[in-house]
Coordinates of C-alpha atoms and ligand atoms in Angstrom, one line a residue:
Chain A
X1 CA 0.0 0.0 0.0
X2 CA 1.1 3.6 -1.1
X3 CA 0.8 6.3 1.2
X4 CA -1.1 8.3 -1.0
X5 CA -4.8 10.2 -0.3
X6 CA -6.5 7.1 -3.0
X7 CA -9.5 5.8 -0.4
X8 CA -11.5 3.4 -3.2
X9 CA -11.0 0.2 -2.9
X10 CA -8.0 -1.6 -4.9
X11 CA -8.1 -4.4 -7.5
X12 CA -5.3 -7.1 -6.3
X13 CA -4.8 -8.9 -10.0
X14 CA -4.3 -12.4 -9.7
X15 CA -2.0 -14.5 -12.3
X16 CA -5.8 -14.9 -13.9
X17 CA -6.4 -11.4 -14.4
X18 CA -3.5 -9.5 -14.6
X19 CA -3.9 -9.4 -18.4
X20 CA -7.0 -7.5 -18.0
X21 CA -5.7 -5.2 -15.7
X22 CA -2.9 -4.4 -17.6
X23 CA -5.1 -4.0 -20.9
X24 CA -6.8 -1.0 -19.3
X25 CA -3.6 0.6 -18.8
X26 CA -3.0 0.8 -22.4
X27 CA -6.9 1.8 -22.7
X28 CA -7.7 -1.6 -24.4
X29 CA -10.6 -3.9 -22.6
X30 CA -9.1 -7.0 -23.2
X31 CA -11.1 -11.0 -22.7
X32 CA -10.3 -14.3 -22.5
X33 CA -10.9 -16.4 -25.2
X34 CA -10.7 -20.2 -24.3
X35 CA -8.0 -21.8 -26.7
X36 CA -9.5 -25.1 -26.9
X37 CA -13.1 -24.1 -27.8
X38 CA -12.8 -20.8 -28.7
X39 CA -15.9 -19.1 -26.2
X40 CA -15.5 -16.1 -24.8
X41 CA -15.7 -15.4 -21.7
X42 CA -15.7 -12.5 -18.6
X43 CA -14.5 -11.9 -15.5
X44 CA -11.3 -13.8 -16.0
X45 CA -10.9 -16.9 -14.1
X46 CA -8.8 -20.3 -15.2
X47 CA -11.3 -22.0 -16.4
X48 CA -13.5 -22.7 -19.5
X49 CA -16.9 -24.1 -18.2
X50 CA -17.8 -25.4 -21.3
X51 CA -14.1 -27.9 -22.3
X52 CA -12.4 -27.1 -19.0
X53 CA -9.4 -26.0 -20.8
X54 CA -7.2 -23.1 -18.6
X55 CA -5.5 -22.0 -21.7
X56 CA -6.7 -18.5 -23.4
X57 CA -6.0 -16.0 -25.7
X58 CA -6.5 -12.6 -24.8
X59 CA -9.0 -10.5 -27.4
X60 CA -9.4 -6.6 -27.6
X61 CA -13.7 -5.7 -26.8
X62 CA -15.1 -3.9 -29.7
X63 CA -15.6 -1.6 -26.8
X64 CA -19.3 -1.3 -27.6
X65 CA -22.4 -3.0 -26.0
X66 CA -26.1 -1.9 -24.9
X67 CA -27.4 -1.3 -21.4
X68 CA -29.0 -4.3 -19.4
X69 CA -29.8 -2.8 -16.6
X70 CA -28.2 -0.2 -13.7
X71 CA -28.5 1.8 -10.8
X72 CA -28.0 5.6 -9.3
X73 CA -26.2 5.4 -6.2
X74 CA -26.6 7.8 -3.5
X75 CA -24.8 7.0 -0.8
X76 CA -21.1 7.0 -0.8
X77 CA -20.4 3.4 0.8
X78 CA -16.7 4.1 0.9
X79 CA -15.4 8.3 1.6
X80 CA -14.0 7.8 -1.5
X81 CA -17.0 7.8 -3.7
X82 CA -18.3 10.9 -1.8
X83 CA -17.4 13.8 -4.8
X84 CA -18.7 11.8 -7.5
X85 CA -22.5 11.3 -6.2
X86 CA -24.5 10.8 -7.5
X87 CA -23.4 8.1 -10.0
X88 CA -24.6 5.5 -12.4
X89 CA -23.6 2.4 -12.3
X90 CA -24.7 0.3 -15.6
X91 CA -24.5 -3.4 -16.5
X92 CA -23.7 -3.5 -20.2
X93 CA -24.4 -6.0 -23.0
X94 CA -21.4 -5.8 -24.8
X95 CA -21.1 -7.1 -28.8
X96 CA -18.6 -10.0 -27.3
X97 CA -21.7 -11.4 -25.6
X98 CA -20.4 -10.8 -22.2
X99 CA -21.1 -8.4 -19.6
X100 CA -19.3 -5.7 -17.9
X101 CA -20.4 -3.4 -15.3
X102 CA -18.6 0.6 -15.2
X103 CA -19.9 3.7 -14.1
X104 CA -21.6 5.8 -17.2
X105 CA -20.7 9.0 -17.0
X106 CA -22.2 12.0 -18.6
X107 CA -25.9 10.2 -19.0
X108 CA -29.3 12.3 -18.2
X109 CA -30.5 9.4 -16.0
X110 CA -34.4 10.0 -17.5
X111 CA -32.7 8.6 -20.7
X112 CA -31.7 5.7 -19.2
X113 CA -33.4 2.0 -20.9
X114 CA -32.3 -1.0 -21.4
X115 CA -30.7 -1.1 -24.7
X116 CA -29.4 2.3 -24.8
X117 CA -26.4 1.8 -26.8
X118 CA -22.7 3.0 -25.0
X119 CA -19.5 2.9 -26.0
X120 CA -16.1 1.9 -23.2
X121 CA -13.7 4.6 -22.1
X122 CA -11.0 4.9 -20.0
X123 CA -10.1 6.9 -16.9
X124 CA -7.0 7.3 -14.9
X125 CA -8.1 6.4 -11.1
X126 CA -4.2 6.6 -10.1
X127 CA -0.9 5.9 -10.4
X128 CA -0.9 2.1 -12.3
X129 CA -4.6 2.0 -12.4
X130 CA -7.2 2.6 -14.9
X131 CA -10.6 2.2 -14.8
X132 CA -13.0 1.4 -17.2
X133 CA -16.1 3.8 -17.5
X134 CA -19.5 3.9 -20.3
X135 CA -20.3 7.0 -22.1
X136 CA -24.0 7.0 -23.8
X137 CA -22.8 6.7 -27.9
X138 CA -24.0 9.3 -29.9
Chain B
X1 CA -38.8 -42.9 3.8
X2 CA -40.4 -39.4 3.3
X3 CA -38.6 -36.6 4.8
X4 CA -40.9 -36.1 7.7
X5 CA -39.6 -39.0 9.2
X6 CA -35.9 -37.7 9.3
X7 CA -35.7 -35.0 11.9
X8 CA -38.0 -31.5 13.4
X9 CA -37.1 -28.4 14.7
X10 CA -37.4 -29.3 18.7
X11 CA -36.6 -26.2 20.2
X12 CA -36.2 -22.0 19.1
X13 CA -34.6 -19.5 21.2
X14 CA -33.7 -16.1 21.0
X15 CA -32.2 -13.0 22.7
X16 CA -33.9 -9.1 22.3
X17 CA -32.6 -7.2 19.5
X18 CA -31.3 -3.9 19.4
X19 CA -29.1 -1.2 18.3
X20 CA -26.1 -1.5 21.0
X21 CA -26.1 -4.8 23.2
X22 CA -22.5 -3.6 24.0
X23 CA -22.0 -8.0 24.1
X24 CA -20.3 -10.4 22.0
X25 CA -20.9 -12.1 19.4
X26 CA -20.3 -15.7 21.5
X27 CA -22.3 -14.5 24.5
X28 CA -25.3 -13.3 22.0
X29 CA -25.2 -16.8 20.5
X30 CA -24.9 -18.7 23.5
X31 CA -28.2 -16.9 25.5
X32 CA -30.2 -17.6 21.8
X33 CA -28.8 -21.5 22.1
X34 CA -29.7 -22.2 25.5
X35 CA -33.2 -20.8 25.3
X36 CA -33.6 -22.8 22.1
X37 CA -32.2 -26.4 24.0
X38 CA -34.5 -25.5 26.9
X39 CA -37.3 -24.9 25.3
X40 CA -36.7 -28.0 23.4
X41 CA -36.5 -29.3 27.3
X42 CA -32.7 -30.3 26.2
X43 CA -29.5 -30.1 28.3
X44 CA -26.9 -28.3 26.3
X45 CA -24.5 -31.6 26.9
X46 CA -27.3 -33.4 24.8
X47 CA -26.2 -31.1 21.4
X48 CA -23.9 -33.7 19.7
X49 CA -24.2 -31.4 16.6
X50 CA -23.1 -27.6 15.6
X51 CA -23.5 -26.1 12.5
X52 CA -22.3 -22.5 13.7
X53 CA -22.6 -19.5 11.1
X54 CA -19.6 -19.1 9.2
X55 CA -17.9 -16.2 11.0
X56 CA -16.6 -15.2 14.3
X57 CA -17.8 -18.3 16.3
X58 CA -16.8 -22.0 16.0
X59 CA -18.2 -24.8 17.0
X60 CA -15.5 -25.3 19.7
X61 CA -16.9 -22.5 21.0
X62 CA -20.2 -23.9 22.0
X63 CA -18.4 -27.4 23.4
X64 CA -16.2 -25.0 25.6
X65 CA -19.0 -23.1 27.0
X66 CA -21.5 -26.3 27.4
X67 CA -19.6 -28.4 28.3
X68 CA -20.4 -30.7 25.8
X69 CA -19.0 -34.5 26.2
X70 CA -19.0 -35.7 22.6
X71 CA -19.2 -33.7 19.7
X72 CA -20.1 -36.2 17.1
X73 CA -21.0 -34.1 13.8
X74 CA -19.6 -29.9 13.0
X75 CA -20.1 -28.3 9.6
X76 CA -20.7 -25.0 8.3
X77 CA -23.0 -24.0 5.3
X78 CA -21.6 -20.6 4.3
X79 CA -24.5 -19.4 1.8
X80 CA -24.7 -16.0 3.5
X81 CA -28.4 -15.3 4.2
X82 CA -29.3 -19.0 2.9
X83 CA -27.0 -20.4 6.0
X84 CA -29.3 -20.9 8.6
X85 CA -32.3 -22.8 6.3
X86 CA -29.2 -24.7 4.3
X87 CA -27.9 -25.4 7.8
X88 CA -31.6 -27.3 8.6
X89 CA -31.1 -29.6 4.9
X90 CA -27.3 -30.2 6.6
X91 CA -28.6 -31.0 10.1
X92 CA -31.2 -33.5 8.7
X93 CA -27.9 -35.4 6.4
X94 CA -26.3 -35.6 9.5
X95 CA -28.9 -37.3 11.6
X96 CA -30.2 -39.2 8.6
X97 CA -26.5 -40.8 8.2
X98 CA -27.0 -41.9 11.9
X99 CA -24.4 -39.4 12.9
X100 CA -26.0 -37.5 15.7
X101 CA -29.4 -36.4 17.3
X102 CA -29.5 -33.2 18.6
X103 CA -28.2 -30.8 16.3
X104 CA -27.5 -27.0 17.3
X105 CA -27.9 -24.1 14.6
X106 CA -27.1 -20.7 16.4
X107 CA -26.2 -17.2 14.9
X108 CA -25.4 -13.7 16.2
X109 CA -23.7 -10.7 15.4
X110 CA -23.3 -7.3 16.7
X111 CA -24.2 -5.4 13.3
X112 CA -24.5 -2.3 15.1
X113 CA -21.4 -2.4 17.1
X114 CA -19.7 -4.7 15.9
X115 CA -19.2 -3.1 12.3
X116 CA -21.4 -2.4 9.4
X117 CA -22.5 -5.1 7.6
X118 CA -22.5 -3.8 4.1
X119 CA -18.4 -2.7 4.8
X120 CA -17.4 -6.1 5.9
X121 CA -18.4 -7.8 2.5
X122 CA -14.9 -6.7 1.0
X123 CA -13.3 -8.9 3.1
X124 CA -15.9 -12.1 2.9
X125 CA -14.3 -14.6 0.1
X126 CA -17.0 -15.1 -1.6
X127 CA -17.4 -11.4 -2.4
X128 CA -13.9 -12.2 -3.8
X129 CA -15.0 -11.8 -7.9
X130 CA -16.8 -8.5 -7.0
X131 CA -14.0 -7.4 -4.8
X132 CA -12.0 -7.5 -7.6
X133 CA -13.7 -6.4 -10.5
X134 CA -16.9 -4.2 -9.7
X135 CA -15.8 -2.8 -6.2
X136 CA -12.9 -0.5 -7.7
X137 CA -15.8 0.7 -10.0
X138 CA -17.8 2.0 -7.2
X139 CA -20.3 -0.9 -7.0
X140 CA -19.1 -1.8 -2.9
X141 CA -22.6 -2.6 -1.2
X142 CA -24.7 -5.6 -1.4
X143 CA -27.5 -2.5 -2.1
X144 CA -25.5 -1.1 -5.0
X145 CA -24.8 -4.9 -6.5
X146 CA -28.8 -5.9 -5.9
X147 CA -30.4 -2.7 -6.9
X148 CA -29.6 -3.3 -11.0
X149 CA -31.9 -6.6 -10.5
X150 CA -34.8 -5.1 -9.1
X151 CA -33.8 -1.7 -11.7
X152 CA -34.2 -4.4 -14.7
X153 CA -37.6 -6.4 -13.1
X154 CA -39.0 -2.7 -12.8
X155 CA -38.1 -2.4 -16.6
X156 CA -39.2 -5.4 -17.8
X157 CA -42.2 -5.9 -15.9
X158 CA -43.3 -2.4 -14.6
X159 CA -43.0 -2.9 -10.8
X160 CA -42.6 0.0 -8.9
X161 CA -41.0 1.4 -5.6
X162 CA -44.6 1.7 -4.7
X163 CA -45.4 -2.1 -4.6
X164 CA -41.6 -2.7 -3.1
X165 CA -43.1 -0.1 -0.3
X166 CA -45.7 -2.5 0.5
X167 CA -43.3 -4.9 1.6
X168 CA -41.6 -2.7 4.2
X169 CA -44.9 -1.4 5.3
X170 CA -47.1 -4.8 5.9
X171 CA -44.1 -5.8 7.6
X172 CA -43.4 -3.0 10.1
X173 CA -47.0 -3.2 11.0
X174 CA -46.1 -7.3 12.1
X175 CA -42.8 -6.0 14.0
X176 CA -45.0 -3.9 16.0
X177 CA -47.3 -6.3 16.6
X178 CA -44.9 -8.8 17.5
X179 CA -43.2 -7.3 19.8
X180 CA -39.5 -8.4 20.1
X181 CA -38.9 -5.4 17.5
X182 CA -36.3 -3.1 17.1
X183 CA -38.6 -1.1 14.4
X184 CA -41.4 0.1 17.0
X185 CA -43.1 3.4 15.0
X186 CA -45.4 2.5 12.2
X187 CA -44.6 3.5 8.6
X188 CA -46.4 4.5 5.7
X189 CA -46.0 4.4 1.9
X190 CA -45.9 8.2 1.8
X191 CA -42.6 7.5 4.3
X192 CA -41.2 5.0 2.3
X193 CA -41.6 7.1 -0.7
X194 CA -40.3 9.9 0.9
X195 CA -37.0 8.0 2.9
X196 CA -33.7 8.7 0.8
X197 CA -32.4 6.6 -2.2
X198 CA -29.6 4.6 -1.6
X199 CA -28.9 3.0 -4.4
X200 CA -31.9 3.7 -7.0
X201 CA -34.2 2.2 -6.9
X202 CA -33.3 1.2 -3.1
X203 CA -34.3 3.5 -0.8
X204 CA -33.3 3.5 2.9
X205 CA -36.8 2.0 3.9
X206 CA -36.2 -0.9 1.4
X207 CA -33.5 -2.1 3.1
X208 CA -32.7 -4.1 6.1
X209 CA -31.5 -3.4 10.1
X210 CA -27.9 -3.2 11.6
X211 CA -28.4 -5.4 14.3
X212 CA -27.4 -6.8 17.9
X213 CA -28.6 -9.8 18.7
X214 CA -28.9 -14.0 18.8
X215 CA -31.2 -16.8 17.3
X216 CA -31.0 -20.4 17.7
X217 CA -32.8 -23.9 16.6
X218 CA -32.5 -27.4 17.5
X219 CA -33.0 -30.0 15.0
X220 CA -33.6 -33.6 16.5
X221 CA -33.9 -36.6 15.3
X222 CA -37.8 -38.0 14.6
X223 CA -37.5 -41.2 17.1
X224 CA -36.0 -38.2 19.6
X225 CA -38.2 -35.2 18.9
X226 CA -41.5 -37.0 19.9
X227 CA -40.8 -37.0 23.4
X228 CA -39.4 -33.7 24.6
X229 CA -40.9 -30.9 25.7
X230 CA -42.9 -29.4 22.6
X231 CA -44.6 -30.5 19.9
X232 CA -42.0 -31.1 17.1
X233 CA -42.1 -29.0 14.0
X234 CA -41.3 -31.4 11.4
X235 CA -39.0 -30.6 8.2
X236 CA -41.2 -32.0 5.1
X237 CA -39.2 -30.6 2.3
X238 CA -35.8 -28.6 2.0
X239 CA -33.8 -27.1 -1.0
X240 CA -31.0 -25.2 -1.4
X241 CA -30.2 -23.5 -5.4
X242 CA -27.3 -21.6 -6.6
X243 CA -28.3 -19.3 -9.6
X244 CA -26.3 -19.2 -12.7
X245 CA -22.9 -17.2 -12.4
X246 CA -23.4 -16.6 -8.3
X247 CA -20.4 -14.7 -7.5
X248 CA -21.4 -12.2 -10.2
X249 CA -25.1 -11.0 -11.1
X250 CA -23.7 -8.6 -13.5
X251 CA -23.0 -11.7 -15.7
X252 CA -25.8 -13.4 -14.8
X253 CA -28.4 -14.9 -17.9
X254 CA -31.4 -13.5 -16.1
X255 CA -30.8 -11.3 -13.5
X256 CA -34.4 -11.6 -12.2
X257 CA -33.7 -15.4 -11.1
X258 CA -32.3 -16.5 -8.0
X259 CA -31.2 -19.8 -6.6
X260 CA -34.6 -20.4 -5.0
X261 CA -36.0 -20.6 -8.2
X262 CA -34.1 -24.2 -8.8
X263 CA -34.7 -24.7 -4.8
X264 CA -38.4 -24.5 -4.7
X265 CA -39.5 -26.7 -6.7
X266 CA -37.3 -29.6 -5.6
X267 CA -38.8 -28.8 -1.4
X268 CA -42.2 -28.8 -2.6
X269 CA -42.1 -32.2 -4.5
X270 CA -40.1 -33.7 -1.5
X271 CA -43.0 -32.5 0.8
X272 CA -46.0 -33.1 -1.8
X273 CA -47.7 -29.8 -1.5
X274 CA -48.3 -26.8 -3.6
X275 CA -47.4 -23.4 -3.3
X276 CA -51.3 -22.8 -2.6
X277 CA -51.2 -25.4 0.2
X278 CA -48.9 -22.9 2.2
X279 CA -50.5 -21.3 5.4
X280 CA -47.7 -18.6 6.3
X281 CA -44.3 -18.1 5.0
X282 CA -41.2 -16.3 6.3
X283 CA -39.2 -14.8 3.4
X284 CA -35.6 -13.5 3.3
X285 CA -35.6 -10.0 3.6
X286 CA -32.2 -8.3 3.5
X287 CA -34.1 -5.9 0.7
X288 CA -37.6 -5.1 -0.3
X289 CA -37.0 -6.4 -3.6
X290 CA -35.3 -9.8 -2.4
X291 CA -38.8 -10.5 -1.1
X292 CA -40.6 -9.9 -4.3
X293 CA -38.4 -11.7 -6.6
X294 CA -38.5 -15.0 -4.2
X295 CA -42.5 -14.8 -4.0
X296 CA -41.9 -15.2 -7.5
X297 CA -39.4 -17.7 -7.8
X298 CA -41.1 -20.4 -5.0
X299 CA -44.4 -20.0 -7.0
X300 CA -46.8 -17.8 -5.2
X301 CA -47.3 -15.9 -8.6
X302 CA -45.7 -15.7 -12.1
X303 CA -42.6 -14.0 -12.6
X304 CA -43.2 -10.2 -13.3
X305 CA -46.7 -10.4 -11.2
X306 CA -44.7 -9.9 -7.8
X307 CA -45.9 -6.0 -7.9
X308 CA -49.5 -6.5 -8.2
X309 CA -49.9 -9.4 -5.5
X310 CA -48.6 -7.2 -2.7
X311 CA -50.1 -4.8 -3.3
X312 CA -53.4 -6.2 -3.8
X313 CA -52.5 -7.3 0.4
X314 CA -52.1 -10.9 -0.1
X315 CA -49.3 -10.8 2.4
X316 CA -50.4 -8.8 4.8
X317 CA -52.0 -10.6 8.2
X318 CA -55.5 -11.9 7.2
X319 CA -54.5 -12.2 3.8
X320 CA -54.2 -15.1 1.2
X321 CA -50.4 -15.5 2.4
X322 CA -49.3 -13.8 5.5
X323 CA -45.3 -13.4 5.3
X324 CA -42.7 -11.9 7.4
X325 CA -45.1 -11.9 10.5
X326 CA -42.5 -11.6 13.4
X327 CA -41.2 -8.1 10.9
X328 CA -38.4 -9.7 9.0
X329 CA -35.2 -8.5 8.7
X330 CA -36.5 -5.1 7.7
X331 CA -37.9 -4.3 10.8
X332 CA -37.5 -7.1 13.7
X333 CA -33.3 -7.3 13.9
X334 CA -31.2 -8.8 11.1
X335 CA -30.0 -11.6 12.2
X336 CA -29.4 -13.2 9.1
X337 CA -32.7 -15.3 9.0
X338 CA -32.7 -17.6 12.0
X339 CA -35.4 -15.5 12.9
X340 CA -37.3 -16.1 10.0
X341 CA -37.1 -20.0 11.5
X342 CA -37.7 -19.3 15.1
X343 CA -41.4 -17.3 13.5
X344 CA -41.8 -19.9 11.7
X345 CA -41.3 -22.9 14.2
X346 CA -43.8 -20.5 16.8
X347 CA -46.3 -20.4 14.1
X348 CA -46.7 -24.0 13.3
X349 CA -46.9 -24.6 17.1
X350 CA -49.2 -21.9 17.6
X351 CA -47.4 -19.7 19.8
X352 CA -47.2 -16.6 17.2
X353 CA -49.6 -14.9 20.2
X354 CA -50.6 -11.5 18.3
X355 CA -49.0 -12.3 14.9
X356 CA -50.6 -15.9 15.3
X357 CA -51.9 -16.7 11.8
X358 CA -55.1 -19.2 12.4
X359 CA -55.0 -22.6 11.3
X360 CA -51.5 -22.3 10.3
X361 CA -50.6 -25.5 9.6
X362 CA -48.2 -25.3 6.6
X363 CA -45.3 -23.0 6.5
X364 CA -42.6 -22.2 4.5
X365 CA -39.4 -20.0 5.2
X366 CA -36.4 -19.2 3.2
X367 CA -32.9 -18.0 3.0
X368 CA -30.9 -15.7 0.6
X369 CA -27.4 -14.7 0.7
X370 CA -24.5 -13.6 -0.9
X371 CA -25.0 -12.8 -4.8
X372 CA -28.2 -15.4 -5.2
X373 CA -27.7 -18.6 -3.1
X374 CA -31.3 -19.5 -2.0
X375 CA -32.6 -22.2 0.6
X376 CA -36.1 -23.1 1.0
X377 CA -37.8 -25.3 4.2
X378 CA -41.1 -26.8 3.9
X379 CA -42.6 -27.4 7.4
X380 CA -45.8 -29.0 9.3
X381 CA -46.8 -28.8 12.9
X382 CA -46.8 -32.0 14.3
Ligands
ZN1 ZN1 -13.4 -23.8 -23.8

């Protein structure tokens, strides 16, 4: 742990995920693909449930999906979260047919449906960690 | 051999709830446990089976403090909120392999001093996927995590904050009732509509109690329940489910399933009744919207019609199916269920006094923890 003013809570990548973590540095949302079958899949983990193979290639997202579902939070759980309330936290559809859940920022939250087609950016949280948030496309 | 004739709940104990009991965890649990072995007209050395909450308190604990000679069978059944009901369907292995007789479930926590509950999920293991990948984001609280499942039932179906209102409402009206309640002041829908959003569309009345406070059950053995001191409660069907993807509802198929949903229908085939054949039912109520979904998922109306049937008071007291009538986790004390089985055991004996559903001969009461996990018991007084 730094010694640094960052009070969110911190990823700790494992040998699984470490790829994906490291993918967002370079503002790239990388998955696992399975080698032996070829699904993809999302959060990383070792194992293919469909052929139980651990090996994977790593694919760049298209970076586009559609909005499943979210919420508006509140209430700052952690001090961190305080400045940014409130926020919206959305479960997105993406093309890869996976989900992945990221705040969307800039978003009139009367406009919100499920469906309503974003696009993945990229934000800085600190030193050696970036964060993927949505942005509504268009 | 039908399931009746495996084991019963034989005794329920608990202590009072509140905000600050200023006692540990261990000394909370072991008041609930010896009220629940005496009112089984047990002597804690006759408990030669623990199946603790997975936590702060082991099983050791309880053989310590009882003194207990030989103790033959200890197990945990971490499912979060489905512990304590998947802790009944564990109990009942145990005693069906011939391993023991007397089986203890306790819980307690000090929720209120001891440290909130929705902080300590960062450190719980099976929060581990979320911990990693959606905490960072913002998404820390099982209220932020839940809230995009009721958010996409509300979508797809048109349910409203309204009908979740009715939930909290109907069941502080039972707390009060009740009694043992740390919720004592009635509520309207006007003050559920008005109480803050927490996590939209959770507002603060939608969700649960930070609690102090202990529960406990004995579950016996048929050939040993008959004789003690009340009349056995008898298990006549138990499930647990784990819903697709559980340690991640973001990824889940449908996010407006939970485990009960494969749990249900396996507890009511073991036990041969119907959904319709159920008298009173104690439901899982860490959130308004938890309830809704799992009247959906055992059966007690289609999926999407959740709204509609509480509102139209079906589950208030004197209705078609009274639920949460000891005021549930939302307004009695959170203590992670158990007292969702004490009510329940009370009902079927007919001890509920002013919460005392009449003729209730058939209940049901279920557990939900973590992202999904679900447990269902069937019971019948006996
Ligand atoms: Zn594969």
């Amino acid at each position: 742990m730094t010694n640094d003013s960052y009070d969110k809570p911190m990823p700790e990548p494992t040998p699984d995920s470490a790829p994906y973590w490291a993918g967002l540095q370079q503002h790239k949302l990388l998955l696992q693909k399975c080698a032996g079958c070829g699904r993809i899949r999302h959060y990383p983990r070792p194992m293919c449930d469909a052929c139980y193979s651990t090996d994977v290639t790593w694919v760049e997202a298209a970076g586009r999906g559609k909005v499943h579902s979210w919420t508006i939070t509140h209430h700052a759980f952690v001090p961190g979260f305080r400045d940014e309330l409130p926020y919206v936290l959305a479960t997105v559809d993406l093309e890869e047919g996976v989900r992945m859940n990221a705040q969307l920022r800039g978003a009139d939250p009367v406009s919100l449906r499920i469906g309503l087609p974003v696009r993945v950016d990229y934000e800085r949280a600190r030193e050696g960690l970036t964060l993927p948030i949505l942005r509504a496309e268009g | 051999m039908s399931l009746r004739e495996v084991g019963a709940v034989t005794g329920v104990g608990e202590t009072a709830y509140s905000r600050d009991s200023g006692r540990s965890v261990l000394a909370l649990q072991l008041e609930a446990s010896l009220n629940a072995i005496r009112d089984a007209g047990l002597d804690p050395k006759d408990i030669d089976g623990i199946i603790p909450y997975a936590g702060a308190v082991v099983a050791e604990d309880f053989v310590t403090n009882f003194g207990i000679p030989d103790l033959r069978f200890s197990a945990t059944t971490p499912l979060g909120g489905a512990s304590c009901v998947a802790g009944i369907q564990a109990a009942l292995a145990a005693i069906k392999a011939g391993i023991c007789r007397h089986v203890l479930l306790p819980i307690g926590r000090n929720g209120s001093s001891g440290g909130r509950i929705g902080m300590r999920v960062q450190q719980m293991p099976q929060f581990r996927v979320v911990g990693e990948f959606e905490m960072p984001l913002g998404a820390i609280a099982p209220a932020q995590l839940y809230a995009p499942m009721a958010r996409r039932h509300m979508e797809l179906y048109g349910t409203t904050s309204r009908q979740l209102g009715e939930i909290a409402v109907s069941t502080r009206g039972n707390a009060i009732l009740h009694g043992n309640a740390m919720m004592t002041r009635p509520m309207t829908i006007d003050d559920h509509q008005a109480s803050r959003m927490i996590s939209d569309p959770l507002r603060l009345l939608d969700c649960s109690l930070e609690s102090d406070g202990g529960a406990a059950i004995v579950v016996s053995g048929a050939e040993y329940a008959r004789d003690l001191r009340k009349r056995p409660v008898y298990v006549t069907g138990i499930a647990e489910g784990h819903p697709d993807s559980p340690s991640a509802i973001t990824q889940r198929p449908d996010m407006t399933r939970l485990g009960l949903a494969k749990a249900a229908p396996k507890a009511f085939a073991m036990a041969g009744v119907t959904p319709a054949d159920i008298d009173v039912a104690e439901i899982y109520d860490c959130f308004t919207y938890i309830v809704l979904c799992q009247l959906e998922d055992i059966g007690f109306c289609k999926k999407g019609e959740g709204g509609p049937f509480v509102e139209s008071g079906a589950i208030r007291l004197g209705g078609k199916l009274p639920i949460n009538t000891h005021g549930g986790l939302l307004s009695q004390a959170h203590v992670v269920g158990m007292n969702h089985v004490v009510e329940l055991v009370r009902q079927l004996r007919g001890e509920a006094g002013p919460v005392q559903v009449t003729d209730a001969e058939i209940g049901l009461v279920t557990g939900y923890g973590d992202m999904g996990d679900g447990s269902v018991a069937i019971m019948r007084g006996g």
